[in-house]
């Protein structure tokens, strides 16, 4: 348990990806089986189903810690697991600490009524760091800034240089969902001591074929007859694997997200396919904005209300395997025909096929692209008719052509320090647009004096898009124009205009302005533009209305 | 009840804690005629007082930090020596906080009060260890007065620092540490752990570190960080004020590992806020077990709790059957380090 606790603790303060990778692969190399396998499970899919942790902790603390001191401490620390770890009474003579595998077995085998007691015995054997790690482990995903993909990437690095074949993260992803903790056979394979584990009959993830953003030089050799066009839908890319009554929905990185979308799982239950598509929220055939889909992502429990208010839908665009026949070697044109034929014969409910967008000439294509204004469309996809399905991001086959970003001129309101390499810079920016003050008496927004009768309302936050040189300039501006400081955040004089680019804008009751942006980034710094000439909330709302009108057309 | 009535001759005022029969304030927040200063930190030692009674070390520290004119008159007192101030017997006793730090023992009318200033019980090679003085009233700080605060052994934290330096030989290690006490303690502990290369200091830490050396604390080769930005400090150990570690000053070092030596590093939220990569739990204040055991050892009947988390400590002492109350004193820094 101690090496794992040290790993988790060190990861929380290691900002760089490289540093995290080094720590992880060092651990995976050094830790014995089955401990490292359980650690891997904890960092990827989670180790335990939901345990009654809160109740167990309450039971445990009752007899050991004074309730008033606990409450004062909890208020100060701000995190229950950490508070308990810190004020757990230190035994005078601590028994030797358990191994991670012992911890996992003990908790997994404890009947619900004995979870608290088991946890108590384990806590008595651990030091502060170990207790913290244990409680994080039991509480679900330990948030230490490591994605499942990063953990798998580190795993690929433990393969010795002497092994016959190098292993990439996609090789691991492909068999991942057929494996189970503690992943002993996976480690043996990675260390070159055993063959690659067999996926057996279970539905598994096949790494996706990804598109490149189209660039100027790609257009030079572009021939309209060589390419099919489809709309680029603003949902999330999924792969649906259905086989032998089991259905899995995988995200583009191979995370299993089946649990959040039970209706899609049951739609595919009687099928035997591996299909690519876009996961969307659609109401009566009309695709909703990405924000609607976001309400459904990362939900462990899906309520009936959610299913009704935010119904999921899959828009299919490729067929990889059907009834055991692997189509990946076929051309896109042939796969497309097979997809259409299969769907019209057996199409599961809650699915449709992404229509092809017909075009004859480059000029027609340009016009289609320029007119795409619906919130649910991000642009166009161009796919070479002759391309087989190739995992990864091969050049020259698939292109994405995102429509031009929307922009607004916003005023910088708050700046926050970044982390890691950027910790000495103010690199996260909150910006706003002007709103007319209806009732000047009750005005609460900052600085009506710059633009009389108007106040700024925040419309978004961005921390990318600027060059390193621009970052230094904005940092200097922030320091020289601070009006107030709250911890790592500074409020600045409303003077600097930032041209902000974003992919979409939609209504959001959670934000003060009533609007939220998708993927906002700093497009340009308008040192030349007076703040009073920045955009208004009305202009921002007009962009939302344009998207809605386009949808209605 | 021997402690009854101590508050008739020792009580808080807007200028600070006042001992009426002696006409003296302890660590006053505003200039007064006559002051006793427990130690050199800026929320305890302030300029502009008429006469200042303190240990010789504290007086030297005040002169370096505040100037030789920081007080009208300095009156050095050795640890253990008794000074009579208008019938009040005053004695300074080591507090173990930083070099020169003292508890103030006041005796009057057969009653004894100890004003402990800031203190700790864990060993510190740069200052004299805390001495327990039995008393009727004990005035204690409460910086880390929550049961979640149990400081690590400083030596094991230093071992983590040195291990990180060995793991990252190409990166400079920037340690944020308070300039008086913590900085020199870290240096001394690093030396005791066998590190003998030069240690680089932020300009703000130079003068006090030199004073420590002059007063007999052996700190080895300590030098200023060179102004020349191109100077190669890869692999070096650099100590500076906590505020500089994540700010512009740090940009001159190539890919530094940032560290912060403080009792607050016990709490992960604080670590996140500070943004450092290597939190070191090293404190110059008593942790929860030290506070409780020290108070019990003094066998004081009445405990006055000042700056910090008074609630928890007053609650715990009351629970144990002692008389305890929060004392509203002005001017002290609740963050402490």
Short mmCIF file of N, CA, C and O in Angstrom, two decimals, chain B residues 155-212:
data_model
loop_
_atom_site.label_atom_id
_atom_site.label_comp_id
_atom_site.label_asym_id
_atom_site.label_seq_id
_atom_site.Cartn_x
_atom_site.Cartn_y
_atom_site.Cartn_z
N UNK B 155 13.70 16.05 9.71
CA UNK B 155 14.79 15.35 9.03
C UNK B 155 14.27 14.48 7.89
O UNK B 155 14.90 14.38 6.84
N UNK B 156 13.09 13.87 8.06
CA UNK B 156 12.61 13.00 6.99
C UNK B 156 12.10 13.85 5.82
O UNK B 156 12.16 13.42 4.66
N UNK B 157 11.61 15.05 6.10
CA UNK B 157 11.21 15.94 5.01
C UNK B 157 12.43 16.40 4.22
O UNK B 157 12.42 16.49 3.00
N UNK B 158 13.52 16.71 4.96
CA UNK B 158 14.78 17.09 4.29
C UNK B 158 15.29 15.94 3.44
O UNK B 158 15.79 16.15 2.32
N UNK B 159 15.12 14.71 3.93
CA UNK B 159 15.55 13.56 3.13
C UNK B 159 14.76 13.50 1.82
O UNK B 159 15.32 13.15 0.77
N UNK B 160 13.48 13.87 1.85
CA UNK B 160 12.68 13.89 0.61
C UNK B 160 13.19 14.95 -0.35
O UNK B 160 13.24 14.75 -1.56
N UNK B 161 13.58 16.10 0.21
CA UNK B 161 14.14 17.17 -0.63
C UNK B 161 15.41 16.68 -1.32
O UNK B 161 15.58 16.84 -2.53
N UNK B 162 16.30 16.07 -0.53
CA UNK B 162 17.57 15.63 -1.11
C UNK B 162 17.35 14.50 -2.13
O UNK B 162 18.03 14.44 -3.15
N UNK B 163 16.35 13.64 -1.86
CA UNK B 163 16.05 12.57 -2.82
C UNK B 163 15.56 13.17 -4.14
O UNK B 163 15.93 12.71 -5.22
N UNK B 164 14.74 14.20 -4.04
CA UNK B 164 14.24 14.84 -5.25
C UNK B 164 15.40 15.48 -6.03
O UNK B 164 15.43 15.47 -7.25
N UNK B 165 16.36 16.05 -5.29
CA UNK B 165 17.52 16.65 -5.97
C UNK B 165 18.35 15.60 -6.68
O UNK B 165 18.85 15.83 -7.77
N UNK B 166 18.45 14.43 -6.07
CA UNK B 166 19.20 13.36 -6.73
C UNK B 166 18.45 12.85 -7.96
O UNK B 166 19.05 12.54 -8.98
N UNK B 167 17.11 12.79 -7.86
CA UNK B 167 16.29 12.30 -8.99
C UNK B 167 16.28 13.28 -10.15
O UNK B 167 16.10 12.90 -11.28
N UNK B 168 16.44 14.58 -9.84
CA UNK B 168 16.35 15.60 -10.89
C UNK B 168 17.64 16.42 -10.93
O UNK B 168 17.62 17.61 -10.61
N UNK B 169 18.74 15.80 -11.30
CA UNK B 169 20.02 16.49 -11.20
C UNK B 169 20.14 17.70 -12.14
O UNK B 169 21.01 18.55 -11.94
N UNK B 170 19.24 17.79 -13.14
CA UNK B 170 19.35 18.92 -14.08
C UNK B 170 18.46 20.09 -13.70
O UNK B 170 18.42 21.09 -14.41
N UNK B 171 17.70 19.95 -12.64
CA UNK B 171 16.77 21.02 -12.30
C UNK B 171 17.19 21.69 -11.00
O UNK B 171 17.63 21.03 -10.07
N UNK B 172 17.03 23.00 -10.96
CA UNK B 172 17.27 23.72 -9.71
C UNK B 172 16.10 23.44 -8.78
O UNK B 172 14.97 23.28 -9.22
N UNK B 173 16.37 23.35 -7.48
CA UNK B 173 15.30 23.21 -6.49
C UNK B 173 15.12 24.53 -5.78
O UNK B 173 16.04 25.03 -5.14
N UNK B 174 13.93 25.11 -5.92
CA UNK B 174 13.63 26.39 -5.28
C UNK B 174 12.76 26.12 -4.07
O UNK B 174 11.64 25.66 -4.20
N UNK B 175 13.32 26.40 -2.90
CA UNK B 175 12.57 26.15 -1.67
C UNK B 175 12.05 27.46 -1.12
O UNK B 175 12.83 28.38 -0.83
N UNK B 176 10.74 27.58 -0.98
CA UNK B 176 10.15 28.74 -0.33
C UNK B 176 10.21 28.54 1.17
O UNK B 176 9.77 27.51 1.67
N UNK B 177 10.79 29.49 1.89
CA UNK B 177 10.89 29.38 3.34
C UNK B 177 10.95 30.77 3.93
O UNK B 177 11.56 31.67 3.34
N UNK B 178 10.33 30.96 5.08
CA UNK B 178 10.39 32.26 5.72
C UNK B 178 11.84 32.64 6.01
O UNK B 178 12.66 31.80 6.34
N UNK B 179 12.11 33.93 5.87
CA UNK B 179 13.49 34.41 5.90
C UNK B 179 14.15 34.35 7.27
O UNK B 179 15.37 34.25 7.37
N UNK B 180 13.36 34.39 8.32
CA UNK B 180 13.93 34.34 9.66
C UNK B 180 13.54 33.03 10.31
O UNK B 180 12.37 32.81 10.62
N UNK B 181 14.50 32.15 10.49
CA UNK B 181 14.25 30.91 11.20
C UNK B 181 14.13 29.72 10.28
O UNK B 181 14.99 28.85 10.26
N UNK B 182 13.06 29.71 9.48
CA UNK B 182 12.83 28.53 8.64
C UNK B 182 13.95 28.34 7.63
O UNK B 182 14.47 27.23 7.46
N UNK B 183 14.34 29.43 6.99
CA UNK B 183 15.41 29.36 5.98
C UNK B 183 16.68 28.77 6.59
O UNK B 183 17.26 27.83 6.05
N UNK B 184 17.08 29.29 7.74
CA UNK B 184 18.33 28.83 8.35
C UNK B 184 18.20 27.40 8.89
O UNK B 184 19.14 26.62 8.86
N UNK B 185 17.00 27.06 9.37
CA UNK B 185 16.80 25.70 9.86
C UNK B 185 16.91 24.70 8.72
O UNK B 185 17.54 23.64 8.85
N UNK B 186 16.31 25.06 7.58
CA UNK B 186 16.41 24.17 6.41
C UNK B 186 17.88 24.01 6.01
O UNK B 186 18.35 22.90 5.76
N UNK B 187 18.61 25.12 5.96
CA UNK B 187 20.03 25.05 5.57
C UNK B 187 20.79 24.13 6.53
O UNK B 187 21.52 23.23 6.12
N UNK B 188 20.58 24.36 7.83
CA UNK B 188 21.31 23.58 8.85
C UNK B 188 20.97 22.08 8.72
O UNK B 188 21.86 21.22 8.80
N UNK B 189 19.69 21.78 8.51
CA UNK B 189 19.27 20.37 8.40
C UNK B 189 19.84 19.73 7.14
O UNK B 189 20.23 18.56 7.16
N UNK B 190 19.89 20.51 6.07
CA UNK B 190 20.47 20.00 4.83
C UNK B 190 21.96 19.69 5.04
O UNK B 190 22.47 18.67 4.60
N UNK B 191 22.62 20.59 5.77
CA UNK B 191 24.05 20.36 6.08
C UNK B 191 24.21 19.11 6.93
O UNK B 191 25.10 18.30 6.71
N UNK B 192 23.35 18.95 7.92
CA UNK B 192 23.46 17.78 8.81
C UNK B 192 23.21 16.50 8.05
O UNK B 192 23.68 15.43 8.43
N UNK B 193 22.42 16.61 6.94
CA UNK B 193 22.16 15.42 6.12
C UNK B 193 23.30 15.17 5.14
O UNK B 193 23.21 14.27 4.31
N UNK B 194 24.37 15.98 5.20
CA UNK B 194 25.56 15.70 4.42
C UNK B 194 25.70 16.49 3.12
O UNK B 194 26.62 16.25 2.34
N UNK B 195 24.79 17.43 2.87
CA UNK B 195 24.89 18.22 1.63
C UNK B 195 25.85 19.38 1.87
O UNK B 195 25.62 20.21 2.74
N UNK B 196 26.97 19.43 1.10
CA UNK B 196 27.92 20.49 1.42
C UNK B 196 28.21 21.43 0.25
O UNK B 196 29.10 22.26 0.32
N UNK B 197 27.44 21.34 -0.82
CA UNK B 197 27.62 22.28 -1.95
C UNK B 197 27.10 23.66 -1.54
O UNK B 197 26.37 23.78 -0.56
N UNK B 198 27.48 24.72 -2.28
CA UNK B 198 26.95 26.05 -1.96
C UNK B 198 25.42 26.07 -2.03
O UNK B 198 24.84 25.38 -2.86
N UNK B 199 24.81 26.86 -1.16
CA UNK B 199 23.36 27.04 -1.19
C UNK B 199 23.10 28.49 -1.59
O UNK B 199 23.73 29.42 -1.06
N UNK B 200 22.20 28.67 -2.55
CA UNK B 200 21.95 30.01 -3.09
C UNK B 200 20.73 30.64 -2.44
O UNK B 200 19.71 29.98 -2.23
N UNK B 201 20.86 31.93 -2.12
CA UNK B 201 19.79 32.61 -1.41
C UNK B 201 19.25 33.79 -2.21
O UNK B 201 19.99 34.51 -2.87
N UNK B 202 17.95 33.98 -2.11
CA UNK B 202 17.29 35.19 -2.59
C UNK B 202 17.83 36.35 -1.76
O UNK B 202 18.11 36.20 -0.56
N UNK B 203 17.96 37.50 -2.37
CA UNK B 203 18.53 38.66 -1.68
C UNK B 203 17.89 38.96 -0.34
O UNK B 203 18.56 39.36 0.62
N UNK B 204 16.57 38.73 -0.24
CA UNK B 204 15.85 39.05 0.99
C UNK B 204 16.30 38.20 2.17
O UNK B 204 16.08 38.56 3.32
N UNK B 205 16.93 37.05 1.89
CA UNK B 205 17.30 36.13 2.97
C UNK B 205 18.76 36.23 3.39
O UNK B 205 19.20 35.56 4.32
N UNK B 206 19.52 37.07 2.68
CA UNK B 206 20.97 37.07 2.89
C UNK B 206 21.38 37.58 4.26
O UNK B 206 22.14 36.92 4.98
N UNK B 207 20.86 38.77 4.61
CA UNK B 207 21.39 39.45 5.79
C UNK B 207 21.15 38.63 7.06
O UNK B 207 22.05 38.47 7.89
N UNK B 208 19.93 38.08 7.20
CA UNK B 208 19.63 37.32 8.42
C UNK B 208 20.46 36.03 8.47
O UNK B 208 20.93 35.61 9.52
N UNK B 209 20.64 35.42 7.29
CA UNK B 209 21.44 34.20 7.27
C UNK B 209 22.88 34.48 7.69
O UNK B 209 23.48 33.72 8.47
N UNK B 210 23.41 35.61 7.21
CA UNK B 210 24.76 35.99 7.64
C UNK B 210 24.80 36.25 9.15
O UNK B 210 25.77 35.89 9.84
N UNK B 211 23.74 36.86 9.67
CA UNK B 211 23.69 37.12 11.11
C UNK B 211 23.69 35.81 11.91
O UNK B 211 24.40 35.68 12.91
N UNK B 212 22.89 34.84 11.44
CA UNK B 212 22.88 33.52 12.10
C UNK B 212 24.30 32.97 12.18
O UNK B 212 24.74 32.47 13.20
#
